[in-house]
Coordinates of C-alpha atoms in Angstrom, one line a residue:
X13 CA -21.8 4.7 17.6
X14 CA -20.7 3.0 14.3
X15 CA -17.3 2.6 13.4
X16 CA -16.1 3.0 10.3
X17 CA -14.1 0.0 8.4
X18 CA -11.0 -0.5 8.5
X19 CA -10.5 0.3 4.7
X20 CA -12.0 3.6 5.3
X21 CA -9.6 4.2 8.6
X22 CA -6.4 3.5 6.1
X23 CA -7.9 5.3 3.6
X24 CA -8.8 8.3 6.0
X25 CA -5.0 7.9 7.1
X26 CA -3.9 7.8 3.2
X27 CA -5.7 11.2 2.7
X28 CA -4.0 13.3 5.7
X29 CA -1.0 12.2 3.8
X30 CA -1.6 13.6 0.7
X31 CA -1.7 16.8 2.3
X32 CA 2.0 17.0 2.2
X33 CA 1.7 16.2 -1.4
X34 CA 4.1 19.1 -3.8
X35 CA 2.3 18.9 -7.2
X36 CA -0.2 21.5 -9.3
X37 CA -2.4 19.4 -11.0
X38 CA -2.9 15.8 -8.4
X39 CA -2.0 14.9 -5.2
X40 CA -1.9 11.6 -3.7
X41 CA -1.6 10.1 -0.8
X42 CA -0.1 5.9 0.1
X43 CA 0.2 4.6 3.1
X44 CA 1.6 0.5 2.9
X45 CA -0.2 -1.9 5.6
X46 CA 0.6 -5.3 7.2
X47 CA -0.8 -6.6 10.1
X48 CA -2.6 -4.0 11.3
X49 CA 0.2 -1.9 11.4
X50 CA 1.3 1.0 9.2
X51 CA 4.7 0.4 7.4
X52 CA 5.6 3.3 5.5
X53 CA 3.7 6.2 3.9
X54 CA 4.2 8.3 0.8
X55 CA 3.2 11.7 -0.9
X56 CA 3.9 12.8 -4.2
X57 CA 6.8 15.5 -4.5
X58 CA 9.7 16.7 -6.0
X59 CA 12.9 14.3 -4.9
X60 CA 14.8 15.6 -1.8
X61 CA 16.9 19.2 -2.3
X62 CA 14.9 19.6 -5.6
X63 CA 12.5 22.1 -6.3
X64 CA 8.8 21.5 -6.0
X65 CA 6.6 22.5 -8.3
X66 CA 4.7 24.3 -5.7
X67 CA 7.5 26.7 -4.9
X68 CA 8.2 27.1 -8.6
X69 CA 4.9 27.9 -9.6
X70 CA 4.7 26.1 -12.7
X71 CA 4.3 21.9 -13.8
X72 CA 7.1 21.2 -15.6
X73 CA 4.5 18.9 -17.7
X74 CA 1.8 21.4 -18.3
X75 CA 4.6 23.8 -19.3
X76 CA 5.1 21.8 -22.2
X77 CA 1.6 20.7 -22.9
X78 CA 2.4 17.0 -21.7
X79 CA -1.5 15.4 -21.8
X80 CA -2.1 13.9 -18.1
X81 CA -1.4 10.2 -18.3
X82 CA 1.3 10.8 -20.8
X83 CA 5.4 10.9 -20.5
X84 CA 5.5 10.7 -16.4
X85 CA 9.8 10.9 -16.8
X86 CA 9.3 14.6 -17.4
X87 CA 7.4 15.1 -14.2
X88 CA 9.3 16.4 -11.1
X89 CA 7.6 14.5 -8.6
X90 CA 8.4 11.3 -7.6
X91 CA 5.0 9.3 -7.0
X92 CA 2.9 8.4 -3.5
X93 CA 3.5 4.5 -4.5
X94 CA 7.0 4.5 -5.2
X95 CA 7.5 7.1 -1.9
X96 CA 6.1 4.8 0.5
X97 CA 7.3 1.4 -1.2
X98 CA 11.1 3.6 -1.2
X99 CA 10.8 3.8 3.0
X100 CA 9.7 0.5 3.3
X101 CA 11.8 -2.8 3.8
X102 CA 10.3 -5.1 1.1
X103 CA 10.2 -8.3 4.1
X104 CA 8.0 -5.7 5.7
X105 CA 5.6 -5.6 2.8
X106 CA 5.5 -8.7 1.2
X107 CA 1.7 -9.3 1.5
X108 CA 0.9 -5.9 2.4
X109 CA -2.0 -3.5 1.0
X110 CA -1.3 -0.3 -0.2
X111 CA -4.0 2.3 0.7
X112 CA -4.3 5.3 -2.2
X113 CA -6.4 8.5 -2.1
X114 CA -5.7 11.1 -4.9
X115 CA -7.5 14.5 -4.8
X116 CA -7.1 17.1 -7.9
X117 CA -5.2 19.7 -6.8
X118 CA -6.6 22.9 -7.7
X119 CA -10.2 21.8 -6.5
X120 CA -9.8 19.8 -3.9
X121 CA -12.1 16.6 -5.1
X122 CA -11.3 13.6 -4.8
X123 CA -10.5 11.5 -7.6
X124 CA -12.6 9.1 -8.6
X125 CA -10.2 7.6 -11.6
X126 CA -7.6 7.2 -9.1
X127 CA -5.1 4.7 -9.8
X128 CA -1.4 3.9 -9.9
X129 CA 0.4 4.8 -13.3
X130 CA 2.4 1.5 -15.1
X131 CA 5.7 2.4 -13.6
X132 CA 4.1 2.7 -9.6
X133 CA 2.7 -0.6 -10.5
X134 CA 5.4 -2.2 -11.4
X135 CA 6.9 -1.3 -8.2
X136 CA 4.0 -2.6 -6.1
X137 CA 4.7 -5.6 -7.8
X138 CA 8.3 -6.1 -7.5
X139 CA 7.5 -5.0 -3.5
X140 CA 5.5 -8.0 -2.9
X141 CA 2.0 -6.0 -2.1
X142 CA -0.7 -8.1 -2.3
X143 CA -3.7 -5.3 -2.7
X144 CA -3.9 -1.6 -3.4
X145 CA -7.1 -0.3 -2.0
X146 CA -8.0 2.9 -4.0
X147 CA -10.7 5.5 -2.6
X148 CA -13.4 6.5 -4.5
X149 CA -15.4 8.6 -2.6
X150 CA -15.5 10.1 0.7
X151 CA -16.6 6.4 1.7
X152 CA -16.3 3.8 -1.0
X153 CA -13.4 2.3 -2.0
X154 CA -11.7 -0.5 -4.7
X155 CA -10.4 -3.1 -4.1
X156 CA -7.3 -4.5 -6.2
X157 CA -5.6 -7.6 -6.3
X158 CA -2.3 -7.0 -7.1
X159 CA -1.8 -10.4 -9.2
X160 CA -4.8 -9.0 -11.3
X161 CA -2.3 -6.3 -12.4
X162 CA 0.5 -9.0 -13.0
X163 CA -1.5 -11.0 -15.4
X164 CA -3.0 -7.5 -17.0
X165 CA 0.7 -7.3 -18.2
X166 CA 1.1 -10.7 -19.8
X167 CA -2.1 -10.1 -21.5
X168 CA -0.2 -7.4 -23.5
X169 CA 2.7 -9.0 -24.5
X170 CA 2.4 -11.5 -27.6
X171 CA 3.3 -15.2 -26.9
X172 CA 4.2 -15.8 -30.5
X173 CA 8.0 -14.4 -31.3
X174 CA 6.5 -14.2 -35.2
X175 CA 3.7 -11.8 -33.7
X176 CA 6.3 -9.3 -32.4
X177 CA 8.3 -9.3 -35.9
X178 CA 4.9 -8.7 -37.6
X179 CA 4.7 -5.6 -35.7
X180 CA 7.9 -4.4 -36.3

């Protein structure tokens, strides 16, 4: 019998909890690991005692022709990342990995452009994760280090004060 990894065992965990997942266009699933152990887990949805876009039968985004990727403050849903990283003591998590499976919603595929959105990542960040491990397919996976997203972000800001009043 082969086992499977134990990226693929997260991962597999990751998926079961995005079927609790609320929105109409992509669901994801997080699940935050240390030691072995799971620390906290994460779906997207609507905050608690608001609506989901589920029951309302309508994204709030789509409604008014939001591109995906764009203008995430107008979404409903609060996202898998920040869920589990919200149930979790940071002490717990500080060199964690955060396992993420998104699947689109209305087909059922997986995603295989899955990936946290700037404001999730800063969050991972701030919570002291040290990798997010991102499914791709039913079996293969990425692998990020979270400093790699760190240093992403201080690629984009200029170091020269003159360069930012150029572009103003």
């Amino acid at each position: 019998m082969d086992r499977i990894s134990k990226e693929n065992y997260y991962l597999d965990i990751a998926q079961t909890v995005l079927e609790r997942a609320t929105c109409l266009r992509r669901v994801y699933g997080a699940i935050i690991v240390k030691n072995d152990e799971i620390i906290a887990t994460g779906y997207n949805g609507a905050p608690r005692g608001r609506a989901n876009c589920v029951d309302m039968g309508y994204c709030s985004r789509e409604a008014q022709k939001v591109p995906r990727g764009e203008r995430y403050e107008l979404c409903r849903s609060v996202h898998a990342e920040a869920n589990a990283i919200i149930s979790a003591a940071r002490r717990d998590m500080v060199g964690g990995t955060l396992y993420l499976v998104g699947r689109d919603a209305r087909t059922g595929e997986l995603l295989p452009d899955a990936t946290s959105c700037a404001m999730c990542r800063r969050q991972v960040i701030n919570a002291g994760l040290e990798r997010v491990v991102i499914r791709r397919t039913p079996t293969e996976y990425e692998v990020v280090n979270v400093e790699d997203w760190v240093n992403e972000d201080d690629l984009m800001v200029p170091r020269d004060p003159d360069a930012i009043l150029d572009q103003m």
